[in-house]
Coordinates of C-alpha atoms and ligand atoms in Angstrom, one line a residue:
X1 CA 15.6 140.1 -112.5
X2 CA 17.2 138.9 -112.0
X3 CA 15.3 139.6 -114.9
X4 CA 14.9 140.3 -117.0
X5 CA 13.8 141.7 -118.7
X6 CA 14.6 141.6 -121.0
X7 CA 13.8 143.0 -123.9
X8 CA 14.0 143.6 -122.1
X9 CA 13.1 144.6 -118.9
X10 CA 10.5 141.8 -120.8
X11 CA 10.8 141.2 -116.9
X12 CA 8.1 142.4 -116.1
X13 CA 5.6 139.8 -118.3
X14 CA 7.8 137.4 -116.9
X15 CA 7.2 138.2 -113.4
X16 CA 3.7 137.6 -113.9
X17 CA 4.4 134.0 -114.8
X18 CA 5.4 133.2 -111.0
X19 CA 7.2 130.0 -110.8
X20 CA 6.8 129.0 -114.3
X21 CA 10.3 128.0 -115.8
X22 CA 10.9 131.0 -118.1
X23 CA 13.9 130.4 -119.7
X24 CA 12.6 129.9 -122.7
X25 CA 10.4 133.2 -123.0
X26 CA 13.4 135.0 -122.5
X27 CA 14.6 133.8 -126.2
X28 CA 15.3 136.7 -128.7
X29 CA 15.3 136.4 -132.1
X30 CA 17.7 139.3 -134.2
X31 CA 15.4 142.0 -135.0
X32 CA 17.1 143.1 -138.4
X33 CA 18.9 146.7 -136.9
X34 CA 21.2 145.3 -139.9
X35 CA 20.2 147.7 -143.2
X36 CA 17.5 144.6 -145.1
X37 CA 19.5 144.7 -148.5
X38 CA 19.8 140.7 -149.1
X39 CA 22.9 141.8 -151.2
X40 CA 24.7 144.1 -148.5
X41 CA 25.9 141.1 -146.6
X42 CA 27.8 138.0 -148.2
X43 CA 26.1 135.8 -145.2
X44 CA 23.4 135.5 -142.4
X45 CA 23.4 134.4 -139.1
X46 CA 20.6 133.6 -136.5
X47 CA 20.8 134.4 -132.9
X48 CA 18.2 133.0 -130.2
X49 CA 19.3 134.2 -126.8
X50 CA 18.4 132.5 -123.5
X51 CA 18.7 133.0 -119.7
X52 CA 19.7 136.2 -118.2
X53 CA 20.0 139.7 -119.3
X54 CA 23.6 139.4 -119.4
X55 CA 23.4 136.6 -121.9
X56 CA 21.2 139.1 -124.3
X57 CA 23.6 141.6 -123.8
X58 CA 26.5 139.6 -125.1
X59 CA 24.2 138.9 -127.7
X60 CA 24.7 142.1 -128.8
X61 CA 28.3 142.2 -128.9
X62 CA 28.5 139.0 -131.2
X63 CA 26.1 140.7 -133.8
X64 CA 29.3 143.4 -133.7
X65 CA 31.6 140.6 -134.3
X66 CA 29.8 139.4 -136.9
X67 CA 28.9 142.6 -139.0
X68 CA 32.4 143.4 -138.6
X69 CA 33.3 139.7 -141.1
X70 CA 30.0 140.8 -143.3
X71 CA 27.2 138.8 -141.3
X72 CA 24.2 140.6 -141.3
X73 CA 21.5 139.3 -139.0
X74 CA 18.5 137.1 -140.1
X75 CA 15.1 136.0 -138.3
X76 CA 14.5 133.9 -141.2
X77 CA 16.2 130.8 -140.0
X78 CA 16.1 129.3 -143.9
X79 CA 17.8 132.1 -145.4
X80 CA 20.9 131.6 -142.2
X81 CA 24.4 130.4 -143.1
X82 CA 24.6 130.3 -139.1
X83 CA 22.7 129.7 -136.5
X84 CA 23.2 130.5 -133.0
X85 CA 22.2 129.6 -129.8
X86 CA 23.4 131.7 -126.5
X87 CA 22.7 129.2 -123.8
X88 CA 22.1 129.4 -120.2
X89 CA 22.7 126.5 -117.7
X90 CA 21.1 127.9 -114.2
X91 CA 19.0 125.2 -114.5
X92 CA 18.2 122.1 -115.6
X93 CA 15.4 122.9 -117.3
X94 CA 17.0 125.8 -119.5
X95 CA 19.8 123.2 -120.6
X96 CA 16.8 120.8 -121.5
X97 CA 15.3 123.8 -123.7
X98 CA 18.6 123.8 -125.7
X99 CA 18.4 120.8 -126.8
X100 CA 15.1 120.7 -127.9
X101 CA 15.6 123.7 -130.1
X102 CA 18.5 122.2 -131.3
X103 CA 17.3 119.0 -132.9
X104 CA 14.6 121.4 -134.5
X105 CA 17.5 122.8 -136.4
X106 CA 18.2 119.3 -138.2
X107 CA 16.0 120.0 -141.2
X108 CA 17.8 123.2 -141.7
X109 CA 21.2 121.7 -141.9
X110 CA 19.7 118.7 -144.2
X111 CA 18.5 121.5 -146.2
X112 CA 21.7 123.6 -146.7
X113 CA 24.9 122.8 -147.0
X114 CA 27.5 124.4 -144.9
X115 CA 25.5 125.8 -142.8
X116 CA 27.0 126.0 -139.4
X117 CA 25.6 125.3 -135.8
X118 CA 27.2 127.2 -133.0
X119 CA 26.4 126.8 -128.9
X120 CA 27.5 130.3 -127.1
X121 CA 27.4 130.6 -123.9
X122 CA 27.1 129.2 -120.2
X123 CA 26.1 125.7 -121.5
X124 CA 28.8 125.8 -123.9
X125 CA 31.4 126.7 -121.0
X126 CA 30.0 124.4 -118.6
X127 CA 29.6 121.1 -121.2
X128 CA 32.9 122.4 -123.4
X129 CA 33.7 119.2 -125.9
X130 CA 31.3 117.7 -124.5
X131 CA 28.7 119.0 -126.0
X132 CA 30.0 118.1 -129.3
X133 CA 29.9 114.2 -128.5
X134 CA 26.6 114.8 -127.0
X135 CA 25.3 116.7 -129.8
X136 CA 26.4 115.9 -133.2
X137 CA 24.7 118.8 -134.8
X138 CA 26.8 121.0 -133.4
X139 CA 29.7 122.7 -135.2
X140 CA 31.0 125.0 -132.7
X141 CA 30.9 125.7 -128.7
X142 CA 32.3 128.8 -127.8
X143 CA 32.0 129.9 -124.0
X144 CA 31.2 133.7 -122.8
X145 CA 34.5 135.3 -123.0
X146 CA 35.4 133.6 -126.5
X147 CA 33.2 135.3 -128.9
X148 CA 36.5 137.6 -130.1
X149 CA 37.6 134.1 -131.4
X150 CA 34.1 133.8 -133.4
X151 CA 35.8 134.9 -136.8
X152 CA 38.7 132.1 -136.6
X153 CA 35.9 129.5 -135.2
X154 CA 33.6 130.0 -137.8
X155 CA 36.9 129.7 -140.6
X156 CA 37.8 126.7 -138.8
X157 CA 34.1 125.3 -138.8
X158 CA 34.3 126.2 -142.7
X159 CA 36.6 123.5 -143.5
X160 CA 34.5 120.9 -141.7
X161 CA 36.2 120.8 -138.8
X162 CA 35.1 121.1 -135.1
X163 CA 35.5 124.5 -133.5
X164 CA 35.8 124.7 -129.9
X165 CA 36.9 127.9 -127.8
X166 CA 35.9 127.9 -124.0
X167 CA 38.8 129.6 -122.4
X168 CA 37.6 131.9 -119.5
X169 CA 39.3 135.2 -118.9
X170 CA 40.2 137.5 -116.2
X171 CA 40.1 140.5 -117.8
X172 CA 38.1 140.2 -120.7
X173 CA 35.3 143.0 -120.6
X174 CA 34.4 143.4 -124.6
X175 CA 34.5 147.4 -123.5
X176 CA 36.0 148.6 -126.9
X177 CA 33.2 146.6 -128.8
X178 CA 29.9 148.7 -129.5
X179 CA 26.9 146.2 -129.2
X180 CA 24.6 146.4 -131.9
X181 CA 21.3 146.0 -130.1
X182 CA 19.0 143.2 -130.9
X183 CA 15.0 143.0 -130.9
X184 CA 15.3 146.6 -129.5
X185 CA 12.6 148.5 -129.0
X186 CA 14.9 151.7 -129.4
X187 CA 13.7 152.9 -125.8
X188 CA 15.7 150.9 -123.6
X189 CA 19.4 149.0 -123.6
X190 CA 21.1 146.9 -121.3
X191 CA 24.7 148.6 -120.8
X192 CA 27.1 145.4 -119.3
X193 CA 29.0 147.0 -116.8
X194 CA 30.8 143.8 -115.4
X195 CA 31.7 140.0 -115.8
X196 CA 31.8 136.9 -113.7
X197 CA 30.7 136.5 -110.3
X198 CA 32.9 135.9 -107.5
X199 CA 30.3 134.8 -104.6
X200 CA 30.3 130.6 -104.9
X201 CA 26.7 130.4 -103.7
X202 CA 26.6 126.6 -103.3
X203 CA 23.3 126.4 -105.4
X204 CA 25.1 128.4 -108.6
X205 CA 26.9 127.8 -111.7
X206 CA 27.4 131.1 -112.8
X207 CA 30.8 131.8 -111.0
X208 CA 31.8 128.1 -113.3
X209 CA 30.3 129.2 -116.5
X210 CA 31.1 133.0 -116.6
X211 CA 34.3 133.0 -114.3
X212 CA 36.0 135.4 -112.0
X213 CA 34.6 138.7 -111.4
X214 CA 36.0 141.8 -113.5
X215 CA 34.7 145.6 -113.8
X216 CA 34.7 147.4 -117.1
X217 CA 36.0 150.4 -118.1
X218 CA 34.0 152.8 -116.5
X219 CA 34.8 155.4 -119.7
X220 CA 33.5 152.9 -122.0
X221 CA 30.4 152.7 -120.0
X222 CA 30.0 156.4 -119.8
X223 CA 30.9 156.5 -123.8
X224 CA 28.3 153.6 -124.7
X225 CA 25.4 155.3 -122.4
X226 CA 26.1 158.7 -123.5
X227 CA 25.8 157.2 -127.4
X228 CA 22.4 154.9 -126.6
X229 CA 21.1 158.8 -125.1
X230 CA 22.1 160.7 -128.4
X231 CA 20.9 157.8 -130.5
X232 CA 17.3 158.3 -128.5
X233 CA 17.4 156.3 -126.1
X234 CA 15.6 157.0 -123.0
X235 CA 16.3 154.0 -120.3
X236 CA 19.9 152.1 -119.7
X237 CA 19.7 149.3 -117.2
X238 CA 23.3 148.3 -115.8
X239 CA 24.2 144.7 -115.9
X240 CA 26.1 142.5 -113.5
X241 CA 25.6 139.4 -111.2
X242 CA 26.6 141.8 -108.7
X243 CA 26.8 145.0 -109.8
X244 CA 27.1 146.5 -105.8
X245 CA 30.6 145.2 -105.7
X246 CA 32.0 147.0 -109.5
X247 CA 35.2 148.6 -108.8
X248 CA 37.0 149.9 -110.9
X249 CA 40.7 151.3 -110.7
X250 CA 41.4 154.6 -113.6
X251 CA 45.3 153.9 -113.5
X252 CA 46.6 156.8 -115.0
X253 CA 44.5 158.9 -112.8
X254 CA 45.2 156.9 -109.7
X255 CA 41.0 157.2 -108.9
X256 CA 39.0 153.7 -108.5
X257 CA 35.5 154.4 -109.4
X258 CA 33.3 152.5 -107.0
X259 CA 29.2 151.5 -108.1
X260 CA 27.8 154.5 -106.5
X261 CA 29.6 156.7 -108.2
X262 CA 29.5 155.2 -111.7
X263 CA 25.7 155.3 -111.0
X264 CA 25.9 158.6 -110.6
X265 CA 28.3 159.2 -113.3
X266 CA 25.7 157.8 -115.8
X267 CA 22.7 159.7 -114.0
X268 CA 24.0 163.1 -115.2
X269 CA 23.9 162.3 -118.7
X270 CA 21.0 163.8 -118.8
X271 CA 17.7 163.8 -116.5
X272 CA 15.5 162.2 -119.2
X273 CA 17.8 159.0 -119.3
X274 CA 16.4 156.9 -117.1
X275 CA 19.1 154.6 -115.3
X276 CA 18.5 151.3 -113.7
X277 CA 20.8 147.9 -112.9
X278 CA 20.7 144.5 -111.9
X279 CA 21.5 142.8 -109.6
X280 CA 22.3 143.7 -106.2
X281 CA 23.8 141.3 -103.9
X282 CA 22.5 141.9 -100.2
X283 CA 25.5 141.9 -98.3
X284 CA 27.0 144.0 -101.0
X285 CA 24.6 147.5 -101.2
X286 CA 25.6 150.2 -99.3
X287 CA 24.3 153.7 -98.2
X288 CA 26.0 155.2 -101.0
X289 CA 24.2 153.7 -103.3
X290 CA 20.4 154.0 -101.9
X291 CA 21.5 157.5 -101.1
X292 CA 22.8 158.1 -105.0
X293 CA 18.9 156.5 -105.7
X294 CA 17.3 159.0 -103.6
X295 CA 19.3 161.7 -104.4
X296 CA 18.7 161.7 -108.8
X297 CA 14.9 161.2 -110.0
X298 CA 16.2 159.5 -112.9
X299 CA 17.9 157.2 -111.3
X300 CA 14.7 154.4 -110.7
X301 CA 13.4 153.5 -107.4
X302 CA 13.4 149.7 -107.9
X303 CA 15.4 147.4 -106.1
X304 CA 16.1 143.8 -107.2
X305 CA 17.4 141.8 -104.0
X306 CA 17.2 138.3 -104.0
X307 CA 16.4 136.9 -100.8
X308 CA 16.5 133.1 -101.9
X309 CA 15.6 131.8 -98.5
X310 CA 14.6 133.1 -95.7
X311 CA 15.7 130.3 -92.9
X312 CA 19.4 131.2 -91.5
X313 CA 20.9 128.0 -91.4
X314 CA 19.3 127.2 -95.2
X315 CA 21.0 130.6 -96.3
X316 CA 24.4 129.5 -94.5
X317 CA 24.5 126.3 -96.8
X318 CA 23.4 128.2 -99.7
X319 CA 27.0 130.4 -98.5
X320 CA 24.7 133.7 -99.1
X321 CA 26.7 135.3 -96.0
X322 CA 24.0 137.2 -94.7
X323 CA 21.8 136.1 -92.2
X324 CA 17.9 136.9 -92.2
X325 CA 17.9 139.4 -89.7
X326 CA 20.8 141.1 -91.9
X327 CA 18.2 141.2 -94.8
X328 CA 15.9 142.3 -93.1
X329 CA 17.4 145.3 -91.6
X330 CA 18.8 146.1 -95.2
X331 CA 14.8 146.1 -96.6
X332 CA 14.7 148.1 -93.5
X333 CA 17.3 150.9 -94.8
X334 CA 16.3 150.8 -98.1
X335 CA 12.9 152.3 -97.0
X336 CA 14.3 154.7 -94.8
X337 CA 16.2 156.2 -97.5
X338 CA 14.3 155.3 -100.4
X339 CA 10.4 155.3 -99.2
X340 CA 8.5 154.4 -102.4
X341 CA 11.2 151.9 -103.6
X342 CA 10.1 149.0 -105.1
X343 CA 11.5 145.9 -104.3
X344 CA 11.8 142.5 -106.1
X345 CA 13.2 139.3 -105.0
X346 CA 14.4 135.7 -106.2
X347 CA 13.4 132.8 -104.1
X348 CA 14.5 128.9 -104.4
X349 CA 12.3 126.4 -102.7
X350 CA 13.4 122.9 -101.6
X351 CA 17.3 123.3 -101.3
X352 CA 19.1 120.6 -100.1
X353 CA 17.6 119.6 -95.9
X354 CA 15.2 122.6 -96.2
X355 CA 12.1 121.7 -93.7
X356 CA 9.1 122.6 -93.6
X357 CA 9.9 125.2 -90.7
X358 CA 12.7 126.7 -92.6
X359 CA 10.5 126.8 -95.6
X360 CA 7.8 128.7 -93.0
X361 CA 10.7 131.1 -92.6
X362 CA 10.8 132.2 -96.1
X363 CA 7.0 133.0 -95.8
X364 CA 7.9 134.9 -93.6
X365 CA 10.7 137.3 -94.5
X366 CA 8.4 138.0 -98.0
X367 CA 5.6 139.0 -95.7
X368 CA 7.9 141.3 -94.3
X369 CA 9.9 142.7 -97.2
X370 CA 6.2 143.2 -98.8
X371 CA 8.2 142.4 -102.3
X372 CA 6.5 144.0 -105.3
X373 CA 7.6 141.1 -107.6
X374 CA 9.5 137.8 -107.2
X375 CA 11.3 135.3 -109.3
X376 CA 11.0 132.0 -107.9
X377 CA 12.2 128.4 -108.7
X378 CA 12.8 125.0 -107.2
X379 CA 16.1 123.7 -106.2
X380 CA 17.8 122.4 -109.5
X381 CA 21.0 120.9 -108.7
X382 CA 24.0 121.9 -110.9
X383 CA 26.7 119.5 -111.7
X384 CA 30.4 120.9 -110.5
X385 CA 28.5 123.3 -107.5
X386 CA 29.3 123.4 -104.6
X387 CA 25.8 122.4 -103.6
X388 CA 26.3 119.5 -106.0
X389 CA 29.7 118.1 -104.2
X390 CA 28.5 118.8 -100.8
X391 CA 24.8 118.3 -100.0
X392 CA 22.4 115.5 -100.7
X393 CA 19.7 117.1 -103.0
X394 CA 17.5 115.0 -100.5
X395 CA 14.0 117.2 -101.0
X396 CA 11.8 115.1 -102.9
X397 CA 10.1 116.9 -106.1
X398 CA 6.5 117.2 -105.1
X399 CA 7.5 118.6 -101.9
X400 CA 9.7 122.0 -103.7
X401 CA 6.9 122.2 -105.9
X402 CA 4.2 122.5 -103.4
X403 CA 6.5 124.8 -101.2
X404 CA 7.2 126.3 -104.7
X405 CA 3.4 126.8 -105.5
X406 CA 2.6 128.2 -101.6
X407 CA 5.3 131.1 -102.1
X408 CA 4.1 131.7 -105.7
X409 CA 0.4 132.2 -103.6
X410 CA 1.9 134.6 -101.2
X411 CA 3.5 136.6 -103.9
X412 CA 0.4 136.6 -105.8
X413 CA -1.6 138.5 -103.2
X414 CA 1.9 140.7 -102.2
X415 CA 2.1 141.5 -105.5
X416 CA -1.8 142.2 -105.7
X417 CA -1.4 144.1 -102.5
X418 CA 1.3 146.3 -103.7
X419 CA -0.5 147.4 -107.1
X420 CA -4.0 148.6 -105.1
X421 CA -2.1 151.1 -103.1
X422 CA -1.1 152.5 -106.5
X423 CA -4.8 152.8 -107.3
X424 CA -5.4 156.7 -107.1
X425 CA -1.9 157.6 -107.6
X426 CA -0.5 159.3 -110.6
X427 CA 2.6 158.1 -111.9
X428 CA 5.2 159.7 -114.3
X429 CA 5.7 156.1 -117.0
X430 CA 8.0 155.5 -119.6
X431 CA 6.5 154.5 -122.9
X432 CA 8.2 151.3 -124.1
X433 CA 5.5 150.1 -126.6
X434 CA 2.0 148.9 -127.2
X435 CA 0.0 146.3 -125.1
X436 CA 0.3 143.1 -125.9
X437 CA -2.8 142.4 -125.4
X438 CA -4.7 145.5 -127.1
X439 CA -2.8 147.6 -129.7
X440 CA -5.1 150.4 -128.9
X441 CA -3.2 150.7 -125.0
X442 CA 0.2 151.8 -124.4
X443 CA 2.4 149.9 -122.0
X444 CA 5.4 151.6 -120.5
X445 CA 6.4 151.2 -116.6
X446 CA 7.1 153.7 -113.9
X447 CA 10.0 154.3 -111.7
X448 CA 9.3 151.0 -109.5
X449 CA 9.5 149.2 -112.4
X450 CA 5.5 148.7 -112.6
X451 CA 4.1 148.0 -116.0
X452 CA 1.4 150.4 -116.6
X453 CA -1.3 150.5 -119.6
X454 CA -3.6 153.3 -120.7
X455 CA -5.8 154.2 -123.5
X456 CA -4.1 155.7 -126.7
X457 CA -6.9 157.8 -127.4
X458 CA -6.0 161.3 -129.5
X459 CA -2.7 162.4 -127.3
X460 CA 0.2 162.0 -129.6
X461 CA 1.8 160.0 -127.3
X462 CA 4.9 158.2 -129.3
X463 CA 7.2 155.2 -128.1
X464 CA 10.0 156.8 -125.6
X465 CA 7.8 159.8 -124.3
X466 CA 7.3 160.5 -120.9
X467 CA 3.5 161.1 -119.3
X468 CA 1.8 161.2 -116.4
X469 CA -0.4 158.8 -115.7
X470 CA -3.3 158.4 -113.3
X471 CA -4.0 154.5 -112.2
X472 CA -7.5 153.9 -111.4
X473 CA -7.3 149.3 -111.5
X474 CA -4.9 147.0 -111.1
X475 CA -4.4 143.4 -111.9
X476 CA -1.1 141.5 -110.1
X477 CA 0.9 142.1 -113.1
X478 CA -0.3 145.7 -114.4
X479 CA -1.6 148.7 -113.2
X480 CA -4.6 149.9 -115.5
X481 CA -4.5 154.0 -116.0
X482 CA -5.7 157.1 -117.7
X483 CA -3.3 159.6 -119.4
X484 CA -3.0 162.8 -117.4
X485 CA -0.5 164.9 -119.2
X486 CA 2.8 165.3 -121.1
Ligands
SAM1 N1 23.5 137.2 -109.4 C1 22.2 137.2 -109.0 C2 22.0 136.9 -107.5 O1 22.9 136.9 -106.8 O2 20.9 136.8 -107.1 C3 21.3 136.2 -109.8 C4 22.0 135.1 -110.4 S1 21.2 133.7 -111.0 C5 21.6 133.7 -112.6 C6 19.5 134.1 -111.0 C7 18.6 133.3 -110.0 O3 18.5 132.0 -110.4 C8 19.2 133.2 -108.6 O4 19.0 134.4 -107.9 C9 18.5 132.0 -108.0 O5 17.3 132.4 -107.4 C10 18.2 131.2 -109.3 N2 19.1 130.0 -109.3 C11 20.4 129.9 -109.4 N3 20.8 128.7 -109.4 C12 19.7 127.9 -109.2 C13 19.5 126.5 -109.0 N4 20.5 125.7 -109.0 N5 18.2 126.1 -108.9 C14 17.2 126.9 -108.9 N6 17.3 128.3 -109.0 C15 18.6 128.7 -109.2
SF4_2 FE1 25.2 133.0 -108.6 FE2 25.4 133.9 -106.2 FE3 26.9 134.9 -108.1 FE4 24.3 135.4 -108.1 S1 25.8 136.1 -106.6 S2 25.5 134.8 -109.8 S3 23.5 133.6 -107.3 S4 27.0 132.8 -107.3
F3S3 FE1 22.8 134.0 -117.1 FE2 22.0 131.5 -117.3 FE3 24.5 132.1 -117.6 S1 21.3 133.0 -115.9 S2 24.9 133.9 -116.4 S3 22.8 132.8 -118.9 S4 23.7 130.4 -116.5

């Protein structure tokens, strides 16, 4: 949501754009939470954030670094002494974006001298030096679990030199650093909760780029969410490739905090702080999680489960570990315990041997799990997977971007399907900001994680208020409703 959203929970918009490659919508520029004296701060820096919501997250913690050695935060790439990029490397596509923006820096650097380029992120860990050779504009790479190393980098950069620092970690979790949020709306913050991903499905590059799994803190998660609430915050969203599988062990106390209770933990903060997370792996939610969902109203009914194909023997190469009648049967529970969740998926069409019965297959299982939304891409092979070393990449283009364009179809009318039987009902939204499209609507979502939109009119309504909402039309994307009451 494997989303985003970004900002956040953006996700939504960009689960209306189906299949389009949205890697780079999901760029942030710094939205100036820095105080906008020119003189405060002996130098600027730029940050442009792609990928995941984990990637804007950390984000957030380098903007900490940085106002810690006197950065303040520009949008204004002219007036930057540095300019950022965090990268993502899921797929090809998103690497290709990076470069792009980066020659688009060029006239910036001929403009001012010393002013620094740095790579952050998943392309930087997965290219490392390389990227320097590849791109000469580039002053320094520094991978995900580096950024502590940012102050030395950037001194080391200073001199003219080439700064590189792409060691991963095991335990690095940045849990004493408060992120300063970015492009915030002051409604909702991501909250990391863990690092890494340990899974190795064949397709990915995440468990290269971001390294072994490792759970924060789960009193510096209680600490930060507990601050974002007090500081007005109505909405925290968890973050981890996988959060169903955080552990984490309180020593001194000799008691390991599992998801489903850290959930919980953050849940009675208060019932006005909404709480969400992403992502859940499906082999790796349990009862005690859906049954923590059902059993807090804050805690949102909305379920991001990525399927990624629906066939059995396509899943077993992707190494998913779960079979389709295993899915299945966990869509199954999730409504048992959890009747009005909603549900939201990521597909991949055309991985390596997929035919066109195993692609029927994955028609299929979204018929079945009736998702409200779905992320969905073609097969892009990743150098260094497992995928990559193992399987021929032997589907030819046009054929995972027509299978691409018929699950894109299907979700279209699932999605479609979903949002009319939400015409009549009244729903209790979250106010996040104004429509995009008219200034004189509100948007904010509801508990599934629907975006809603209703008239302003004379109400009072403010950004982060709660009200009732009665939907009477629907597009795919957005359910079109009336203000009821506070
Ligand atoms: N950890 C989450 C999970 O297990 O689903 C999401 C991780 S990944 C960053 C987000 C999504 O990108 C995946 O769920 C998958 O659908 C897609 N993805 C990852 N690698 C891909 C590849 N090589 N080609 C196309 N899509 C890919
Ligand atoms: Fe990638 Fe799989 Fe880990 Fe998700 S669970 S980040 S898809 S390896
Ligand atoms: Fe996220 Fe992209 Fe890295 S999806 S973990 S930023 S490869």
């Amino acid at each position: 949501m494997y989303f985003c959203r970004l900002n956040y929970l953006k996700n939504m918009e960009l689960m209306d754009l189906g299949a389009k490659e949205h890697d780079e919508l999901r760029q942030g520029e710094a939205f100036l939470p820095f105080k906008n004296d020119p003189n405060l701060y002996k130098k600027h820096f730029f940050i442009e954030s792609y990928g995941c919501a984990m990637n804007f997250a950390d984000s957030e913690v380098v903007a900490s670094i940085l106002q810690e050695q006197g950065f303040g935060a520009t949008k204004d790439l002219a007036q930057a002494d540095l300019i950022l990029l965090n990268t993502c490397s899921v797929r090809e596509k998103a690497e290709q974006t990076i470069r792009k923006r980066l020659t688009e820096f060029r006239k910036y650097k001929e403009k001012k001298n010393g002013l620094l380029v740095g790579v952050l992120g998943c392309m930087a860990e997965r290219l490392k030096s390389k990227l320097l050779e590849e791109e000469k504009l580039v002053d320094m790479v520094i991978g995900p679990d580096a950024y502590r190393s940012l102050p030395i980098l950037i001194e080391e950069a200073e001199t003219g030199q080439k700064a590189v620092n792409v060691l991963l970690s095991r335990d690095e979790t940045y849990a004493d650093i408060a992120p300063i949020r970015l492009d915030s709306n002051s409604v909702s913050a991501f909250v990391s909760i863990m690092r890494g991903c340990n899974n190795m499905c064949s397709f990915c590059v995440v468990p290269f780029t971001r390294g072994r799994e490792r759970s924060r803190d789960a009193h510096s998660i209680y600490a930060e969410s507990v601050d974002l609430f007090e500081k007005g915050y109505k909405e925290i969203t968890l973050l981890g490739q996988n959060v169903d599988s955080y552990y984490w062990m309180d020593e001194p106390n000799a008691h390991s905090v599992t998801f489903a209770e850290l959930l919980e933990k953050i849940a009675l903060i208060s019932p006005l702080l909404r709480v969400r997370f992403s992502t859940s792996h499906p082999k790796d939610i349990t009862d005690d999680v859906l049954h923590t969902i059902a059993k807090y109203d804050n805690i949102c009914n909305y379920i991001h489960l990525p399927v990624q194909s629906g066939n059995n023997r396509i899943l077993q190469l992707m190494n998913r570990t779960y079979t389709r009648e295993w899915y299945k049967a966990k869509v199954d529970r999730i409504r048992e315990i959890i009747p009005d969740c909603g549900i939201s998926t990521d597909i991949i069409s055309g991985f390596c041997t997929e035919t066109e019965e195993d692609h029927q297959d994955t028609i299929e299982i979204m018929q079945y799990s009736k998702y409200d939304y779905a992320y969905m891409y073609f097969y892009s092979e990743r150098p260094g997977t497992l995928a990559s070393k193992r399987f021929e990449d032997d589907v030819p283009e046009e054929i995972k971007k027509k299978r691409l364009q018929e699950i894109v179809d299907i979700q279209y009318h699932l999605s479609l399907n979903s949002n009319k039987n939400d015409v009549g009902k009244t729903f209790r939204i979250l106010v996040d900001g104004e429509s995009k499209k008219d200034n004189r609507f509100w948007k904010g979502r509801n508990d599934q994680n629907k975006v809603a939109v209703f008239e302003k009119k004379e109400f009072g309504i403010k950004m982060g208020d709660y009200v009732y909402v009665k939907i009477n039309d629907c597009t795919k994307g957005t359910l079109l409703g009336a203000f009821v009451r506070f």
